[in-house]
Coordinates of C-alpha atoms in Angstrom, one line a residue:
X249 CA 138.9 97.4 112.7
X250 CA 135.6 95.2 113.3
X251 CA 134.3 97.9 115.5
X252 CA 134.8 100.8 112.8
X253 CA 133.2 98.6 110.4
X254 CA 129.9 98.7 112.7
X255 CA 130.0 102.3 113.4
X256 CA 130.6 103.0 109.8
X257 CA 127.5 100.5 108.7
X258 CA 125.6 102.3 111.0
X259 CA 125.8 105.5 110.0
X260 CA 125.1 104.0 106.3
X261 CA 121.8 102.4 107.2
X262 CA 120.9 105.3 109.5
X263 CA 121.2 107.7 106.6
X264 CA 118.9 105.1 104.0
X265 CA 116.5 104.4 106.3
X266 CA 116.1 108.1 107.1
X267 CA 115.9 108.9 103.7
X268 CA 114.0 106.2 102.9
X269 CA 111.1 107.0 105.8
X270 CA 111.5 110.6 104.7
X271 CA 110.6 109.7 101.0
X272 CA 107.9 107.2 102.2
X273 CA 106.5 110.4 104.2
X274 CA 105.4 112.0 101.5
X275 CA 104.6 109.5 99.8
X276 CA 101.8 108.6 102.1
X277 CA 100.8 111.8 102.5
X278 CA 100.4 112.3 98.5
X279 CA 98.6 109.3 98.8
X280 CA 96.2 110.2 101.1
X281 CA 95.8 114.0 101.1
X282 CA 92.7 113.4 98.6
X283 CA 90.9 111.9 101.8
X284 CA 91.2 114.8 103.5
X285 CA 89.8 116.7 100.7
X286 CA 86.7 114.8 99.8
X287 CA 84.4 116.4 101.9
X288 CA 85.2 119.7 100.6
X289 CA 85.2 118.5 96.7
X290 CA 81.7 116.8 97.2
X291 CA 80.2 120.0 98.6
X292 CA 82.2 122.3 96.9
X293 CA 81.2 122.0 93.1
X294 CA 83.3 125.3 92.3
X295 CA 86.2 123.7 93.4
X296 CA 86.8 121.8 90.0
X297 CA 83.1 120.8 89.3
X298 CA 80.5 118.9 91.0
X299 CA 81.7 116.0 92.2
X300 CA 79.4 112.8 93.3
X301 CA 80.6 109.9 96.0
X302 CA 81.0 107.9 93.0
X303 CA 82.9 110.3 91.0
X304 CA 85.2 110.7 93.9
X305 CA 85.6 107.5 94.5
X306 CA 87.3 107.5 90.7
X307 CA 89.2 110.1 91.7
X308 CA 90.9 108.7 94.4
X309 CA 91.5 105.9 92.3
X310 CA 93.3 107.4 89.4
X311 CA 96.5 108.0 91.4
X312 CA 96.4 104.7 93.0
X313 CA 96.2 102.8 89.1
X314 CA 99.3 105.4 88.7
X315 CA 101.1 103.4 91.3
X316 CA 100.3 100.0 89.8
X317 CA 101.6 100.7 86.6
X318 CA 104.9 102.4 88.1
X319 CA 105.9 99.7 90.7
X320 CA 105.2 97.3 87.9
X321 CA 107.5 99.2 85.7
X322 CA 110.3 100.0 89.0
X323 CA 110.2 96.4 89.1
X324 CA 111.8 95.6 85.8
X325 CA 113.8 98.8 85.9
X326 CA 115.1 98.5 89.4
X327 CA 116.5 95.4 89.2
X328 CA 118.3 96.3 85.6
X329 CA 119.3 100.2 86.5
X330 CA 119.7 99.6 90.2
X331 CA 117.6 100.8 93.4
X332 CA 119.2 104.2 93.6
X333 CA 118.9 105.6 90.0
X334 CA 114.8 104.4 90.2
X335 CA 114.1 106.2 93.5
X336 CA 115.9 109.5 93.0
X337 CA 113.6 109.7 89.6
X338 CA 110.8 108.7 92.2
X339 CA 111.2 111.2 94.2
X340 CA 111.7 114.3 91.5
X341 CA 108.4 112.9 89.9
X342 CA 106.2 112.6 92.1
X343 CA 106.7 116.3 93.3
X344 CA 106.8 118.1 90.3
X345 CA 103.5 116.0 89.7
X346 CA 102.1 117.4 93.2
X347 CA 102.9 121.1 92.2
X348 CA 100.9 120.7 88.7
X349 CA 98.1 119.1 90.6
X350 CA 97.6 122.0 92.8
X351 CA 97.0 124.0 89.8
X352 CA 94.5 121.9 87.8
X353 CA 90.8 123.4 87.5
X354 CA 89.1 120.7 86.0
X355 CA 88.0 116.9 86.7
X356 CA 89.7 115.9 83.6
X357 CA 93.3 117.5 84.4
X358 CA 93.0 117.0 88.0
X359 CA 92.6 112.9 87.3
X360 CA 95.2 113.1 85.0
X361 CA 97.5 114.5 86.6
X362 CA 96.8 112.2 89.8
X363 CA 97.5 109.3 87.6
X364 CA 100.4 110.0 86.4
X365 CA 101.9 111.8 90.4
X366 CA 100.8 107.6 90.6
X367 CA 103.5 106.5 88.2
X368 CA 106.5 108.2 90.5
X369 CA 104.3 107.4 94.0
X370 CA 104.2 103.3 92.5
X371 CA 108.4 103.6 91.7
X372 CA 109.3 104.9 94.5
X373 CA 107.3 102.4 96.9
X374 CA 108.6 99.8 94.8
X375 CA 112.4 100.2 95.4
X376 CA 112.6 100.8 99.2
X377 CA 111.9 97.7 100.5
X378 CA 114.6 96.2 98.0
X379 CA 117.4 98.7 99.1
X380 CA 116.5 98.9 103.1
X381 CA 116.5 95.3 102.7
X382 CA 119.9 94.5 101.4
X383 CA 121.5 97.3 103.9
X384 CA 119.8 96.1 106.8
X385 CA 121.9 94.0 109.3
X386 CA 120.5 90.5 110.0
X387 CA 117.7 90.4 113.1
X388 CA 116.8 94.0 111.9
X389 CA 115.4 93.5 108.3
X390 CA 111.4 93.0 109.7
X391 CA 112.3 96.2 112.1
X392 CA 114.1 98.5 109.8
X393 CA 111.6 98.0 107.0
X394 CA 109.0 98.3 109.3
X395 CA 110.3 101.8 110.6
X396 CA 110.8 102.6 106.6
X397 CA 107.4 101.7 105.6
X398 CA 105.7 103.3 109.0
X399 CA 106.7 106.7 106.8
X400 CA 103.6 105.9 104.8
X401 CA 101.0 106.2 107.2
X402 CA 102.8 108.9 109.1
X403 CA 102.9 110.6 105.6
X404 CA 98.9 110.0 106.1
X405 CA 98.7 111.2 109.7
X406 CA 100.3 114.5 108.6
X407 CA 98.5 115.3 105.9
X408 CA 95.0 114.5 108.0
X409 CA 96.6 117.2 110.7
X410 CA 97.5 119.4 108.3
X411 CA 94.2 119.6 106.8
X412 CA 92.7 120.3 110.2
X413 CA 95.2 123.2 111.1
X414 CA 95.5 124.6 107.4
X415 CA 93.0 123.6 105.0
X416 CA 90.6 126.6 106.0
X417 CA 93.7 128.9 105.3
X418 CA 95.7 127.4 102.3
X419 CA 92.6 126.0 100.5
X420 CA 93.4 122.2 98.6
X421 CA 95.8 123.8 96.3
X422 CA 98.4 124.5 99.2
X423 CA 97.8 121.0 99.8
X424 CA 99.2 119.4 97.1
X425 CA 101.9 122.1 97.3
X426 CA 103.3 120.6 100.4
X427 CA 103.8 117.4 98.4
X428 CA 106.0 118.8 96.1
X429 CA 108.5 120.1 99.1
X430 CA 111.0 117.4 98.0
X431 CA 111.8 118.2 95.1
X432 CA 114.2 120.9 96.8
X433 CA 114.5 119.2 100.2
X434 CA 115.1 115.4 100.1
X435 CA 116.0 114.8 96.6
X436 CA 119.5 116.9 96.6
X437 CA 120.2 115.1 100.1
X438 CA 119.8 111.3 98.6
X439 CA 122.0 112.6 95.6
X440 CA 124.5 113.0 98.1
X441 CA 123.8 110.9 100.9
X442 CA 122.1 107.6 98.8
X443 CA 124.6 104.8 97.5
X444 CA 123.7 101.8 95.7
X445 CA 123.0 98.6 96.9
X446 CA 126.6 96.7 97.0
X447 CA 124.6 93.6 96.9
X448 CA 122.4 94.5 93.7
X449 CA 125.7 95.4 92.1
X450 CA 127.5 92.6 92.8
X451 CA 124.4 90.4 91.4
X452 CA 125.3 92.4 88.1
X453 CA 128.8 92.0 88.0
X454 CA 130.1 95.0 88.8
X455 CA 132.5 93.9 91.2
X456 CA 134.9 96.3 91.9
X457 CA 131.6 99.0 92.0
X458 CA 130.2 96.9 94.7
X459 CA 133.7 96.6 97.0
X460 CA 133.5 100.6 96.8
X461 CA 130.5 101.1 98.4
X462 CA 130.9 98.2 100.8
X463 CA 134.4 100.3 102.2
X464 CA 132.1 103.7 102.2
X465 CA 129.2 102.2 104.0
X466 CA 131.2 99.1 106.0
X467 CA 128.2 96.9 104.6
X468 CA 129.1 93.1 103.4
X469 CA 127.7 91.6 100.6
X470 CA 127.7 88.1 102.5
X471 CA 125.3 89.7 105.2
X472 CA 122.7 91.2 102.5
X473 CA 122.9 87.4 100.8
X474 CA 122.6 85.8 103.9
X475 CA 118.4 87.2 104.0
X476 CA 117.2 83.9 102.3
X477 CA 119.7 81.6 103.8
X478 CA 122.1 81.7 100.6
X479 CA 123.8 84.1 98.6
X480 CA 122.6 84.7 95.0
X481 CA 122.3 81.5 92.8
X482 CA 123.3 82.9 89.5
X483 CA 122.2 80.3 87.5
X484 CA 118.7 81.2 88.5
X485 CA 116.5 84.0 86.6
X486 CA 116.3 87.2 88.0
X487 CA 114.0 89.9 87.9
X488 CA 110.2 89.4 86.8
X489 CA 111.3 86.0 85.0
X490 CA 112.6 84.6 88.4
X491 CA 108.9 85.2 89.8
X492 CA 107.7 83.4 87.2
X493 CA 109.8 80.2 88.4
X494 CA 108.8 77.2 89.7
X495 CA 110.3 78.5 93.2
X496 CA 108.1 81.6 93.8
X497 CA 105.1 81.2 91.6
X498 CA 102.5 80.0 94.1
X499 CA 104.3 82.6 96.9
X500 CA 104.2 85.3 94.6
X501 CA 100.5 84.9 93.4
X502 CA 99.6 85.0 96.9
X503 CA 101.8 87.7 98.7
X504 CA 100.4 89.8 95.6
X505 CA 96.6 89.0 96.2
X506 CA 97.7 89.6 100.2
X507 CA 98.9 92.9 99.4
X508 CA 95.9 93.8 97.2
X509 CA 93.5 92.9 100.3
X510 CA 95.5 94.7 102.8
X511 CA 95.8 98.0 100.1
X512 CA 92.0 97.4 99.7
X513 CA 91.6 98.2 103.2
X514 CA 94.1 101.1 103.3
X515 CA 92.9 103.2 101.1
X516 CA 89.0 101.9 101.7
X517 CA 89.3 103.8 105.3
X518 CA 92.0 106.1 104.1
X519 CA 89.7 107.9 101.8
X520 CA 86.2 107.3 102.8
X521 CA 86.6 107.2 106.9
X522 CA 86.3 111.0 107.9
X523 CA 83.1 110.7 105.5
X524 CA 81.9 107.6 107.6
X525 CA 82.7 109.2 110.9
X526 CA 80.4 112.4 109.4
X527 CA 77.8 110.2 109.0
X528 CA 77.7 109.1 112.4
X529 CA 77.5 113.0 113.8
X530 CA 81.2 113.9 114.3
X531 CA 82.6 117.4 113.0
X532 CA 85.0 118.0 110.3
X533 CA 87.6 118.5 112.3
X534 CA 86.2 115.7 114.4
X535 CA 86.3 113.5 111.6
X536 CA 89.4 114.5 110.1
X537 CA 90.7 113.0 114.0
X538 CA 89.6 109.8 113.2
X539 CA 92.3 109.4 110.4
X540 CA 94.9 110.5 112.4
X541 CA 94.6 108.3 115.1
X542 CA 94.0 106.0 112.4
X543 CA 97.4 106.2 111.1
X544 CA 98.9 106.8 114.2
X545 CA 97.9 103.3 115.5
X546 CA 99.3 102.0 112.3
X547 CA 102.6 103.2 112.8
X548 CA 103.5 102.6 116.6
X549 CA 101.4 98.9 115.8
X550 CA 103.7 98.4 113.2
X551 CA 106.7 99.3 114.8
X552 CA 106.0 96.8 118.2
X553 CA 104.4 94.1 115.8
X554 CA 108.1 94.4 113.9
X555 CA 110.3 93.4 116.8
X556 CA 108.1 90.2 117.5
X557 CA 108.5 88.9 113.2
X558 CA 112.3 89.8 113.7
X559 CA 112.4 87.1 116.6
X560 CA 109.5 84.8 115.4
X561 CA 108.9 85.6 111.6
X562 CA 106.6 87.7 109.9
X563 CA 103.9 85.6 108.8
X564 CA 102.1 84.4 112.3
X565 CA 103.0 88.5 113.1
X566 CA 100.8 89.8 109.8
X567 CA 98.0 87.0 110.0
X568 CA 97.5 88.3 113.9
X569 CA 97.0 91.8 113.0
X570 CA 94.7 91.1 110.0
X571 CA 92.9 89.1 112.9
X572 CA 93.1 92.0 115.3
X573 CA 91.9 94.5 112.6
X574 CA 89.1 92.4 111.5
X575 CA 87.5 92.5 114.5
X576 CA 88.5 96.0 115.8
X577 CA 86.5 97.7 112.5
X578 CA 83.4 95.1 113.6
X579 CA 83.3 96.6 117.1
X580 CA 83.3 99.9 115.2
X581 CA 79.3 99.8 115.0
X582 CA 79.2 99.7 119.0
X583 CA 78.1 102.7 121.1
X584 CA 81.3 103.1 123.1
X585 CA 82.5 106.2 124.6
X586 CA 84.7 108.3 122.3
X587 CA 87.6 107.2 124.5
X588 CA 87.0 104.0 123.6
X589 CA 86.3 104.2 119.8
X590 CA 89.4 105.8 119.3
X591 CA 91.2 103.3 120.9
X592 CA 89.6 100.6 118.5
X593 CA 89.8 103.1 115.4
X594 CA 94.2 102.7 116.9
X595 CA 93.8 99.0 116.7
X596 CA 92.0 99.0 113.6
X597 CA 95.6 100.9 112.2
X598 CA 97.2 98.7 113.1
X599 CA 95.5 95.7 111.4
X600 CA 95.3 97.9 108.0
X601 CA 97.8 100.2 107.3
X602 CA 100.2 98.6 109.9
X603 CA 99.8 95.3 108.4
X604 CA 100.4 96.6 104.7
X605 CA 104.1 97.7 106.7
X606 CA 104.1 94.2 107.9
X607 CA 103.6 92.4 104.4
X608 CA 106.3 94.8 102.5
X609 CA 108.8 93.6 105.4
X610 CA 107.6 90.2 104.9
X611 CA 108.0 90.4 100.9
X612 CA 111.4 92.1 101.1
X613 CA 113.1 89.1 103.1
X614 CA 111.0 86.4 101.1
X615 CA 112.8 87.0 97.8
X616 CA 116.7 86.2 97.0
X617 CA 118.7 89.4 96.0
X618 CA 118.2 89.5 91.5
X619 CA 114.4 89.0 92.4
X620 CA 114.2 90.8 95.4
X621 CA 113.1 94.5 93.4
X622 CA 110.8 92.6 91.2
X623 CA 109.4 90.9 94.3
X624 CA 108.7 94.4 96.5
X625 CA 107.3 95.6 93.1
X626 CA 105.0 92.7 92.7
X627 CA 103.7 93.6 96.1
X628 CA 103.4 97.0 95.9
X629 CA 101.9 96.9 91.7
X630 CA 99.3 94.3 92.4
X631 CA 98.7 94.9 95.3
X632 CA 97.5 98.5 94.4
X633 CA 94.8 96.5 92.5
X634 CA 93.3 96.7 96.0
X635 CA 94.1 100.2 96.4
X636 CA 92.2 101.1 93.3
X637 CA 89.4 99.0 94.5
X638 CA 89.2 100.5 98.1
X639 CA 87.9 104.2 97.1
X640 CA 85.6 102.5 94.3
X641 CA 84.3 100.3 97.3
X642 CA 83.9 102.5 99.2
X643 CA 82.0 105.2 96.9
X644 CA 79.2 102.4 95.9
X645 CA 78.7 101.4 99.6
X646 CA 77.9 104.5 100.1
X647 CA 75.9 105.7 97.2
X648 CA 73.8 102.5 97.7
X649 CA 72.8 103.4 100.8
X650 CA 73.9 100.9 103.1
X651 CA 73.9 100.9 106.4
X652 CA 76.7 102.7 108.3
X653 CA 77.2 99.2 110.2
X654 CA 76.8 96.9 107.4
X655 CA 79.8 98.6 105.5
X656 CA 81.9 98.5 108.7
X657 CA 81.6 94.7 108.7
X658 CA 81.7 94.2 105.2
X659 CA 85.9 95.7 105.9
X660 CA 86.0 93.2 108.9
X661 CA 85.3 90.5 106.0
X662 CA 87.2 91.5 104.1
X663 CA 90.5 91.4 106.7
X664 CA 89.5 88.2 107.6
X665 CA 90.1 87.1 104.4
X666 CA 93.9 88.8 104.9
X667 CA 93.9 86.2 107.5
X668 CA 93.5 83.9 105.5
X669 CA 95.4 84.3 102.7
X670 CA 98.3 84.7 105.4
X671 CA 98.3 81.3 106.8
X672 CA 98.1 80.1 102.9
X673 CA 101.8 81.3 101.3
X674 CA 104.8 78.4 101.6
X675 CA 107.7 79.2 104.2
X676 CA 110.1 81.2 102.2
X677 CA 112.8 79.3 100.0
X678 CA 115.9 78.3 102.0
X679 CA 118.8 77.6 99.2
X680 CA 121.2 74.6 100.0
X681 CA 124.3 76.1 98.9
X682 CA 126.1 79.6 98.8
X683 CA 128.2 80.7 96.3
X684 CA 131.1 82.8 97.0
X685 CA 131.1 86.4 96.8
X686 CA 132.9 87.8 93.6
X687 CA 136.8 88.2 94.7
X688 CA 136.5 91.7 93.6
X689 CA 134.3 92.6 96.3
X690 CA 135.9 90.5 98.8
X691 CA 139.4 91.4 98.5
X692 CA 140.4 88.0 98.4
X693 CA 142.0 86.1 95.3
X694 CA 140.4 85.1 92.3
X695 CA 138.7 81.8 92.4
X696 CA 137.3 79.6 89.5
X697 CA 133.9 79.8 91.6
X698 CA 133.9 83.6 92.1
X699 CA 134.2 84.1 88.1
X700 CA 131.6 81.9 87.3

């Protein structure tokens, strides 16, 4: 019986971590396909009008202020509707919002319409780590959210190779088109394939709900509770309010102004670093290379990093690749051999966008299960006050005419700081008692405690 439990929990968190990467996929690569395109809008005025660095800067920004507001709004929503509802509405908005991108003509429209792609982009990042979370098995959380999250920058590697195979054919409006692929791909497979959390459910009462999908999925609700040492205590708040707690205050200020440094460099070198590498004398296609490897170094960084916070914790794991990145990006303003610079372009990856995987993981096991979506949003809504930042930073850097070196170290600063603020947030909350899961969902009798 024990051993058809397993098998049947792992084909469960098989399929939502699939689905999960899948949706994370193209998320990145909505995320970061206006990279790719910069080059072409800033020489391109007929495109949809003349664009300068600042301007596109803006631009890239828009989408990313889009995302704020909807993980801020998942957040809330999440933990009230449930993880499921939030990110099959994620995934059907954000593509229609792709498709109407590809057919804007103006500044104006194509801004607009970034922003609000944003708002779906911001749910959908929001909810993931919540639901991976509370279906992961214990020693696996750090991995299986790291694998999730890794869909992100592979979302970013593809949409830098795409541009190299296919922009010249498809132009940037079959760009954006590709985003909207999910709208008839992954979103009628989650309908089918997607449960709800049993864990969130139970936290909401809805016992008998909860037992069902543990007997579909073979996944208990005293594993999921067991992430911060405890079960739910349901005397505490939950959602946004339970942040906002004497508990998690301090934690939460910092993970969010974490997030916001690592998003800062994200999308810093996300959008402005095949314009940097043009500067120094590569090609476009040349150029475009740099990203991928970029985001390819994330993700298999991320991936290794993952296995040693599973066994050690995540917090030494994420202050030693903001360390690593840090000084990676300074040795970016060396004359090494190409072979070489991509290798540090890898490691710088990893101590960027693979951190960023790093710091979801980290958030998603920080938080007890009814503030657990409202924590992952936190991360992911504040944090994109970075991401909004990183394009703007990058834009004046370069209209002010810095040097090509001085802006590379002024990113290594700015991981160090990442460091930092790493070694700053209090070890996460261990509660002293549990409280016993609803009878319900256990299958065992009533008890005074279980009704409580």
């Amino acid at each position: 019986m024990t051993s058809d439990r397993e098998e049947l929990r792992r084909r469960s968190v098989t399929w939502i971590v699939a689905l999960s990467t899948i949706g994370l996929v193209f998320d990145g690569y909505d995320l970061v396909v206006y990279g790719t395109l910069v080059p072409l809008f800033l020489r391109s005025p007929g495109e949809i009008g003349e664009i300068t660095p600042a301007m596109a800067g803006a631009l890239g920004s828009y989408a990313l202020f889009g995302v704020l507001v909807g993980a801020l709004l998942a957040g809330s929503v999440g933990d009230i509707i449930g993880r499921r509802k939030v990110m099959l509405a994620a995934y059907a908005w954000f593509s229609v919002g792709m498709a109407l991108t590809a057919l804007a003509s103006t500044t104006t429209a194509f801004g607009i319409l970034r922003f609000v792609t944003g708002l779906g982009v911001g749910a959908l990042v929001a909810t993931t780590g919540a639901l991976v979370a509370e279906f992961a098995p214990p020693g696996r959380r750090n991995l299986l959210n790291a694998i999730t999250y890794s869909g992100v920058p592979l979302g970013s590697l593809l949409a830098a190779l795409l541009a190299i195979l296919f922009l010249g054919s498809i132009g940037w409006r079959g760009m954006f088109l590709i985003g909207a692929i999910p709208l008839v791909t992954l979103l009628p497979l989650a309908i089918v394939k997607m449960p709800e959390s049993p864990a969130w459910l139970a936290a909401r009462g809805r016992a008998a709900e909860a037992r069902a999908v543990q007997q579909r999925t073979g996944v208990m609700i005293d594993e999921v509770g067991a992430i911060t040492g405890s079960a739910d205590v349901p005397r505490e708040r939950a959602g946004f309010g339970g942040l906002l707690g004497r508990s998690y205050l301090l934690p939460t200020l910092l993970l969010g102004l974490l997030s916001a440094t690592g998003l800062l460099l994200v999308y810093a070198l996300n959008t402005w670093l095949p314009e940097l590498m043009g500067r120094a004398g590569f090609s476009t296609n040349g150029s475009l290379a740099f990203l991928l490897v970029l985001n390819g170094g994330a993700v298999l960084g991320a991936l290794g990093a993952s296995r040693i916070a599973d066994r050690f914790g995540p917090k030494p794991v994420v202050a030693a690749s903001f360390l690593l990145g840090g000084v990676a990006v300074a040795l970016l303003t060396v004359s090494f051999p190409l072979g070489v610079l991509l290798a540090f372009v890898a490691v710088v990856g990893l101590g960027t966008s693979g951190t960023q995987i790093l710091i979801y993981g980290f958030v998603a096991t920080y938080y007890r299960t009814n503030v657990r979506g409202a924590g992952v949003a936190w991360c992911a809504g504040f944090g994109r006050l970075g991401g909004i930042g990183g394009p703007l930073l990058g834009g004046f850097l370069i209209a002010s005419g810095l040097a090509l070196d001085s802006i590379f170290y002024v990113l290594a600063v700015l991981a160090l700081l990442g460091t930092a603020l790493t070694f700053v947030v209090p070890a996460a909350r261990k509660a002293g008692s549990t409280v016993p899961v609803p009878a319900t969902v256990s299958g065992e009798p009533a008890t005074g405690a279980a009704r409580a």
